[in-house]
């Protein structure tokens, strides 16, 4: 039986496991890692029922709906490199570590952003440049990011002597990198 929630109140983390929606990760794999490591984690069937989203990097590009929905609901997203058990385990442990001991809720992100998210964005840009733009001569559109992160990505593209430009509006604004 599901717990009834009073509007505006969330049960303490000690009462319920962390509900994780896996984007590009099967529910059974999240549950398997959770059981094997005895982590207080439950796989959520949809973003709306999740406390957090754990996503494989490429999945956010393939399914921007998940990212948009999580942002609209204020649900944090942690991006991992692959859907391997060690990566999922590290991701789940990081999500659990981010809970505050005093109120057992997730730590909000700093206004400047999260260093791991910045690194993931730069890695996304580097891989796009090295695997598509340079060898294939094709432009690449990166995932939507904040203005600060897009600026970092543009600096990285300039390091490769490539030009780039921002496209889109609002939270969907993203960087496009062009071949030389």
PDB file of C-alpha atoms in Angstrom:
ATOM      1  CA  UNK A   1       0.000   0.000   0.000  1.00  0.00           C
ATOM      2  CA  UNK A   2       1.343   3.441  -0.930  1.00  0.00           C
ATOM      3  CA  UNK A   3       1.825   6.099   1.725  1.00  0.00           C
ATOM      4  CA  UNK A   4      -0.551   9.038   1.513  1.00  0.00           C
ATOM      5  CA  UNK A   5       1.200  12.381   1.401  1.00  0.00           C
ATOM      6  CA  UNK A   6      -0.172  15.578   2.824  1.00  0.00           C
ATOM      7  CA  UNK A   7       0.180  18.389   0.311  1.00  0.00           C
ATOM      8  CA  UNK A   8       3.279  20.440   1.066  1.00  0.00           C
ATOM      9  CA  UNK A   9       4.841  17.828   3.355  1.00  0.00           C
ATOM     10  CA  UNK A  10       7.340  15.133   2.511  1.00  0.00           C
ATOM     11  CA  UNK A  11       8.036  12.196   4.751  1.00  0.00           C
ATOM     12  CA  UNK A  12      11.511  12.009   6.234  1.00  0.00           C
ATOM     13  CA  UNK A  13      14.033   9.938   4.313  1.00  0.00           C
ATOM     14  CA  UNK A  14      14.306   7.561   7.253  1.00  0.00           C
ATOM     15  CA  UNK A  15      10.636   6.652   6.728  1.00  0.00           C
ATOM     16  CA  UNK A  16      10.828   6.010   2.975  1.00  0.00           C
ATOM     17  CA  UNK A  17      13.613   4.963   0.613  1.00  0.00           C
ATOM     18  CA  UNK A  18      15.003   7.397  -1.945  1.00  0.00           C
ATOM     19  CA  UNK A  19      12.842   7.022  -5.058  1.00  0.00           C
ATOM     20  CA  UNK A  20      15.013   7.009  -8.177  1.00  0.00           C
ATOM     21  CA  UNK A  21      13.839   7.235 -11.779  1.00  0.00           C
ATOM     22  CA  UNK A  22      16.419   5.703 -14.120  1.00  0.00           C
ATOM     23  CA  UNK A  23      16.604   7.394 -17.526  1.00  0.00           C
ATOM     24  CA  UNK A  24      18.286   4.903 -19.830  1.00  0.00           C
ATOM     25  CA  UNK A  25      18.655   2.500 -16.888  1.00  0.00           C
ATOM     26  CA  UNK A  26      16.279  -0.407 -16.318  1.00  0.00           C
ATOM     27  CA  UNK A  27      14.269  -0.503 -13.097  1.00  0.00           C
ATOM     28  CA  UNK A  28      15.453  -4.041 -12.458  1.00  0.00           C
ATOM     29  CA  UNK A  29      19.098  -2.930 -12.594  1.00  0.00           C
ATOM     30  CA  UNK A  30      18.472  -0.101 -10.099  1.00  0.00           C
ATOM     31  CA  UNK A  31      16.661  -2.563  -7.816  1.00  0.00           C
ATOM     32  CA  UNK A  32      19.406  -5.173  -8.226  1.00  0.00           C
ATOM     33  CA  UNK A  33      22.145  -2.710  -7.221  1.00  0.00           C
ATOM     34  CA  UNK A  34      19.992  -1.446  -4.357  1.00  0.00           C
ATOM     35  CA  UNK A  35      19.464  -4.975  -3.012  1.00  0.00           C
ATOM     36  CA  UNK A  36      23.077  -6.066  -3.500  1.00  0.00           C
ATOM     37  CA  UNK A  37      24.456  -3.035  -1.643  1.00  0.00           C
ATOM     38  CA  UNK A  38      21.517  -2.800   0.804  1.00  0.00           C
ATOM     39  CA  UNK A  39      20.867   0.799  -0.207  1.00  0.00           C
ATOM     40  CA  UNK A  40      17.608   2.496   0.877  1.00  0.00           C
ATOM     41  CA  UNK A  41      16.585   3.056  -2.735  1.00  0.00           C
ATOM     42  CA  UNK A  42      13.389   2.270  -4.628  1.00  0.00           C
ATOM     43  CA  UNK A  43      13.049   2.409  -8.425  1.00  0.00           C
ATOM     44  CA  UNK A  44      10.320   4.852  -9.490  1.00  0.00           C
ATOM     45  CA  UNK A  45       8.211   4.050 -12.541  1.00  0.00           C
ATOM     46  CA  UNK A  46       8.012   7.655 -13.748  1.00  0.00           C
ATOM     47  CA  UNK A  47       9.629  11.037 -13.139  1.00  0.00           C
ATOM     48  CA  UNK A  48       6.600  12.364 -11.210  1.00  0.00           C
ATOM     49  CA  UNK A  49       7.001   9.668  -8.540  1.00  0.00           C
ATOM     50  CA  UNK A  50      10.759  10.136  -8.161  1.00  0.00           C
ATOM     51  CA  UNK A  51      12.812  12.097  -5.648  1.00  0.00           C
ATOM     52  CA  UNK A  52      15.749  12.133  -8.080  1.00  0.00           C
ATOM     53  CA  UNK A  53      16.592  11.136 -11.658  1.00  0.00           C
ATOM     54  CA  UNK A  54      19.645   8.993 -12.381  1.00  0.00           C
ATOM     55  CA  UNK A  55      20.442   9.193 -16.080  1.00  0.00           C
ATOM     56  CA  UNK A  56      22.910   7.778 -18.537  1.00  0.00           C
ATOM     57  CA  UNK A  57      24.520  10.747 -20.293  1.00  0.00           C
ATOM     58  CA  UNK A  58      23.283   9.956 -23.814  1.00  0.00           C
ATOM     59  CA  UNK A  59      19.713   9.345 -22.647  1.00  0.00           C
ATOM     60  CA  UNK A  60      19.110  13.005 -21.771  1.00  0.00           C
ATOM     61  CA  UNK A  61      19.915  13.929 -25.358  1.00  0.00           C
ATOM     62  CA  UNK A  62      17.632  11.233 -26.760  1.00  0.00           C
ATOM     63  CA  UNK A  63      14.772  12.041 -24.409  1.00  0.00           C
ATOM     64  CA  UNK A  64      14.737  15.774 -23.546  1.00  0.00           C
ATOM     65  CA  UNK A  65      11.207  15.305 -22.169  1.00  0.00           C
ATOM     66  CA  UNK A  66      12.643  13.615 -19.043  1.00  0.00           C
ATOM     67  CA  UNK A  67      15.066  16.482 -18.439  1.00  0.00           C
ATOM     68  CA  UNK A  68      12.364  19.123 -18.977  1.00  0.00           C
ATOM     69  CA  UNK A  69       9.911  17.298 -16.715  1.00  0.00           C
ATOM     70  CA  UNK A  70      12.504  16.923 -13.938  1.00  0.00           C
ATOM     71  CA  UNK A  71      13.405  20.611 -14.188  1.00  0.00           C
ATOM     72  CA  UNK A  72       9.741  21.657 -14.045  1.00  0.00           C
ATOM     73  CA  UNK A  73       9.174  19.483 -10.966  1.00  0.00           C
ATOM     74  CA  UNK A  74      12.417  20.603  -9.306  1.00  0.00           C
ATOM     75  CA  UNK A  75      13.770  17.051  -9.280  1.00  0.00           C
ATOM     76  CA  UNK A  76      17.579  16.831  -9.276  1.00  0.00           C
ATOM     77  CA  UNK A  77      19.297  14.875 -12.054  1.00  0.00           C
ATOM     78  CA  UNK A  78      22.555  12.977 -11.627  1.00  0.00           C
ATOM     79  CA  UNK A  79      24.247  11.948 -14.866  1.00  0.00           C
ATOM     80  CA  UNK A  80      26.446   8.845 -15.037  1.00  0.00           C
ATOM     81  CA  UNK A  81      28.603   7.638 -17.925  1.00  0.00           C
ATOM     82  CA  UNK A  82      27.065   4.213 -18.467  1.00  0.00           C
ATOM     83  CA  UNK A  83      24.396   1.836 -17.179  1.00  0.00           C
ATOM     84  CA  UNK A  84      26.987  -0.504 -15.664  1.00  0.00           C
ATOM     85  CA  UNK A  85      26.464  -1.793 -12.136  1.00  0.00           C
ATOM     86  CA  UNK A  86      29.532   0.036 -10.712  1.00  0.00           C
ATOM     87  CA  UNK A  87      28.407   3.342 -12.267  1.00  0.00           C
ATOM     88  CA  UNK A  88      24.846   2.894 -10.969  1.00  0.00           C
ATOM     89  CA  UNK A  89      26.162   1.968  -7.524  1.00  0.00           C
ATOM     90  CA  UNK A  90      28.398   5.063  -7.368  1.00  0.00           C
ATOM     91  CA  UNK A  91      25.531   7.227  -8.578  1.00  0.00           C
ATOM     92  CA  UNK A  92      23.100   5.880  -5.992  1.00  0.00           C
ATOM     93  CA  UNK A  93      25.669   6.256  -3.214  1.00  0.00           C
ATOM     94  CA  UNK A  94      26.334   9.864  -4.269  1.00  0.00           C
ATOM     95  CA  UNK A  95      22.615  10.623  -4.260  1.00  0.00           C
ATOM     96  CA  UNK A  96      22.259   9.141  -0.789  1.00  0.00           C
ATOM     97  CA  UNK A  97      25.334  11.048   0.450  1.00  0.00           C
ATOM     98  CA  UNK A  98      23.778  14.329  -0.698  1.00  0.00           C
ATOM     99  CA  UNK A  99      20.991  14.013   1.839  1.00  0.00           C
ATOM    100  CA  UNK A 100      21.292  16.463   4.719  1.00  0.00           C
ATOM    101  CA  UNK A 101      21.425  14.805   8.132  1.00  0.00           C
ATOM    102  CA  UNK A 102      19.249  17.475   9.768  1.00  0.00           C
ATOM    103  CA  UNK A 103      16.203  17.254   7.478  1.00  0.00           C
ATOM    104  CA  UNK A 104      17.094  14.232   5.350  1.00  0.00           C
ATOM    105  CA  UNK A 105      16.307  16.039   2.124  1.00  0.00           C
ATOM    106  CA  UNK A 106      18.507  16.524  -0.900  1.00  0.00           C
ATOM    107  CA  UNK A 107      21.060  19.305  -0.783  1.00  0.00           C
ATOM    108  CA  UNK A 108      19.944  22.082  -3.145  1.00  0.00           C
ATOM    109  CA  UNK A 109      22.352  23.028  -5.882  1.00  0.00           C
ATOM    110  CA  UNK A 110      24.359  26.202  -5.422  1.00  0.00           C
ATOM    111  CA  UNK A 111      23.343  29.120  -7.657  1.00  0.00           C
ATOM    112  CA  UNK A 112      26.655  28.815  -9.502  1.00  0.00           C
ATOM    113  CA  UNK A 113      25.965  25.189 -10.383  1.00  0.00           C
ATOM    114  CA  UNK A 114      27.476  21.876  -9.452  1.00  0.00           C
ATOM    115  CA  UNK A 115      31.110  21.119 -10.332  1.00  0.00           C
ATOM    116  CA  UNK A 116      30.233  17.578 -11.450  1.00  0.00           C
ATOM    117  CA  UNK A 117      27.530  18.921 -13.771  1.00  0.00           C
ATOM    118  CA  UNK A 118      30.039  21.410 -15.193  1.00  0.00           C
ATOM    119  CA  UNK A 119      32.519  18.608 -15.829  1.00  0.00           C
ATOM    120  CA  UNK A 120      29.823  16.472 -17.453  1.00  0.00           C
ATOM    121  CA  UNK A 121      28.889  19.400 -19.726  1.00  0.00           C
ATOM    122  CA  UNK A 122      32.518  19.955 -20.717  1.00  0.00           C
ATOM    123  CA  UNK A 123      32.995  16.235 -21.306  1.00  0.00           C
ATOM    124  CA  UNK A 124      29.868  16.227 -23.491  1.00  0.00           C
ATOM    125  CA  UNK A 125      31.353  19.089 -25.530  1.00  0.00           C
ATOM    126  CA  UNK A 126      34.789  17.441 -25.786  1.00  0.00           C
ATOM    127  CA  UNK A 127      33.336  14.131 -26.974  1.00  0.00           C
ATOM    128  CA  UNK A 128      31.102  15.879 -29.511  1.00  0.00           C
ATOM    129  CA  UNK A 129      34.077  17.807 -30.901  1.00  0.00           C
ATOM    130  CA  UNK A 130      36.452  14.837 -31.005  1.00  0.00           C
ATOM    131  CA  UNK A 131      33.970  12.226 -32.252  1.00  0.00           C
ATOM    132  CA  UNK A 132      31.728  14.213 -34.606  1.00  0.00           C
ATOM    133  CA  UNK A 133      32.760  17.781 -35.436  1.00  0.00           C
ATOM    134  CA  UNK A 134      36.447  17.210 -36.208  1.00  0.00           C
ATOM    135  CA  UNK A 135      36.409  13.745 -37.830  1.00  0.00           C
ATOM    136  CA  UNK A 136      33.068  14.020 -39.673  1.00  0.00           C
ATOM    137  CA  UNK A 137      32.916  17.762 -40.288  1.00  0.00           C
ATOM    138  CA  UNK A 138      29.336  17.869 -38.954  1.00  0.00           C
ATOM    139  CA  UNK A 139      27.922  20.503 -36.570  1.00  0.00           C
ATOM    140  CA  UNK A 140      26.744  19.250 -33.176  1.00  0.00           C
ATOM    141  CA  UNK A 141      24.030  20.619 -30.918  1.00  0.00           C
ATOM    142  CA  UNK A 142      24.732  20.053 -27.221  1.00  0.00           C
ATOM    143  CA  UNK A 143      22.196  19.588 -24.422  1.00  0.00           C
ATOM    144  CA  UNK A 144      20.513  22.701 -22.978  1.00  0.00           C
ATOM    145  CA  UNK A 145      22.660  24.322 -20.273  1.00  0.00           C
ATOM    146  CA  UNK A 146      22.873  27.483 -18.197  1.00  0.00           C
ATOM    147  CA  UNK A 147      24.532  30.576 -19.661  1.00  0.00           C
ATOM    148  CA  UNK A 148      27.628  30.061 -17.503  1.00  0.00           C
ATOM    149  CA  UNK A 149      28.059  26.447 -18.649  1.00  0.00           C
ATOM    150  CA  UNK A 150      27.427  27.348 -22.309  1.00  0.00           C
ATOM    151  CA  UNK A 151      30.182  29.949 -21.989  1.00  0.00           C
ATOM    152  CA  UNK A 152      32.569  27.255 -20.668  1.00  0.00           C
ATOM    153  CA  UNK A 153      31.594  24.962 -23.547  1.00  0.00           C
ATOM    154  CA  UNK A 154      32.144  27.786 -26.070  1.00  0.00           C
ATOM    155  CA  UNK A 155      35.619  28.402 -24.603  1.00  0.00           C
ATOM    156  CA  UNK A 156      36.417  24.713 -25.013  1.00  0.00           C
ATOM    157  CA  UNK A 157      35.221  24.764 -28.636  1.00  0.00           C
ATOM    158  CA  UNK A 158      37.394  27.856 -29.251  1.00  0.00           C
ATOM    159  CA  UNK A 159      40.353  25.929 -27.822  1.00  0.00           C
ATOM    160  CA  UNK A 160      39.856  23.478 -30.708  1.00  0.00           C
ATOM    161  CA  UNK A 161      39.689  26.505 -33.065  1.00  0.00           C
ATOM    162  CA  UNK A 162      36.007  25.850 -33.769  1.00  0.00           C
ATOM    163  CA  UNK A 163      33.188  28.353 -33.784  1.00  0.00           C
ATOM    164  CA  UNK A 164      29.989  27.985 -31.802  1.00  0.00           C
ATOM    165  CA  UNK A 165      26.688  29.783 -31.247  1.00  0.00           C
ATOM    166  CA  UNK A 166      23.764  29.665 -28.811  1.00  0.00           C
ATOM    167  CA  UNK A 167      20.362  28.465 -30.024  1.00  0.00           C
ATOM    168  CA  UNK A 168      16.949  28.099 -28.428  1.00  0.00           C
ATOM    169  CA  UNK A 169      15.062  30.039 -25.775  1.00  0.00           C
ATOM    170  CA  UNK A 170      14.906  30.022 -22.008  1.00  0.00           C
ATOM    171  CA  UNK A 171      15.795  26.730 -20.335  1.00  0.00           C
ATOM    172  CA  UNK A 172      16.115  25.066 -23.770  1.00  0.00           C
ATOM    173  CA  UNK A 173      19.021  27.357 -24.789  1.00  0.00           C
ATOM    174  CA  UNK A 174      21.962  25.267 -25.976  1.00  0.00           C
ATOM    175  CA  UNK A 175      25.289  25.543 -27.761  1.00  0.00           C
ATOM    176  CA  UNK A 176      25.879  24.425 -31.337  1.00  0.00           C
ATOM    177  CA  UNK A 177      29.499  23.715 -32.366  1.00  0.00           C
ATOM    178  CA  UNK A 178      30.448  24.102 -36.032  1.00  0.00           C
ATOM    179  CA  UNK A 179      33.348  22.593 -37.995  1.00  0.00           C
ATOM    180  CA  UNK A 180      36.207  24.933 -38.934  1.00  0.00           C
TER     181      UNK A 180
END
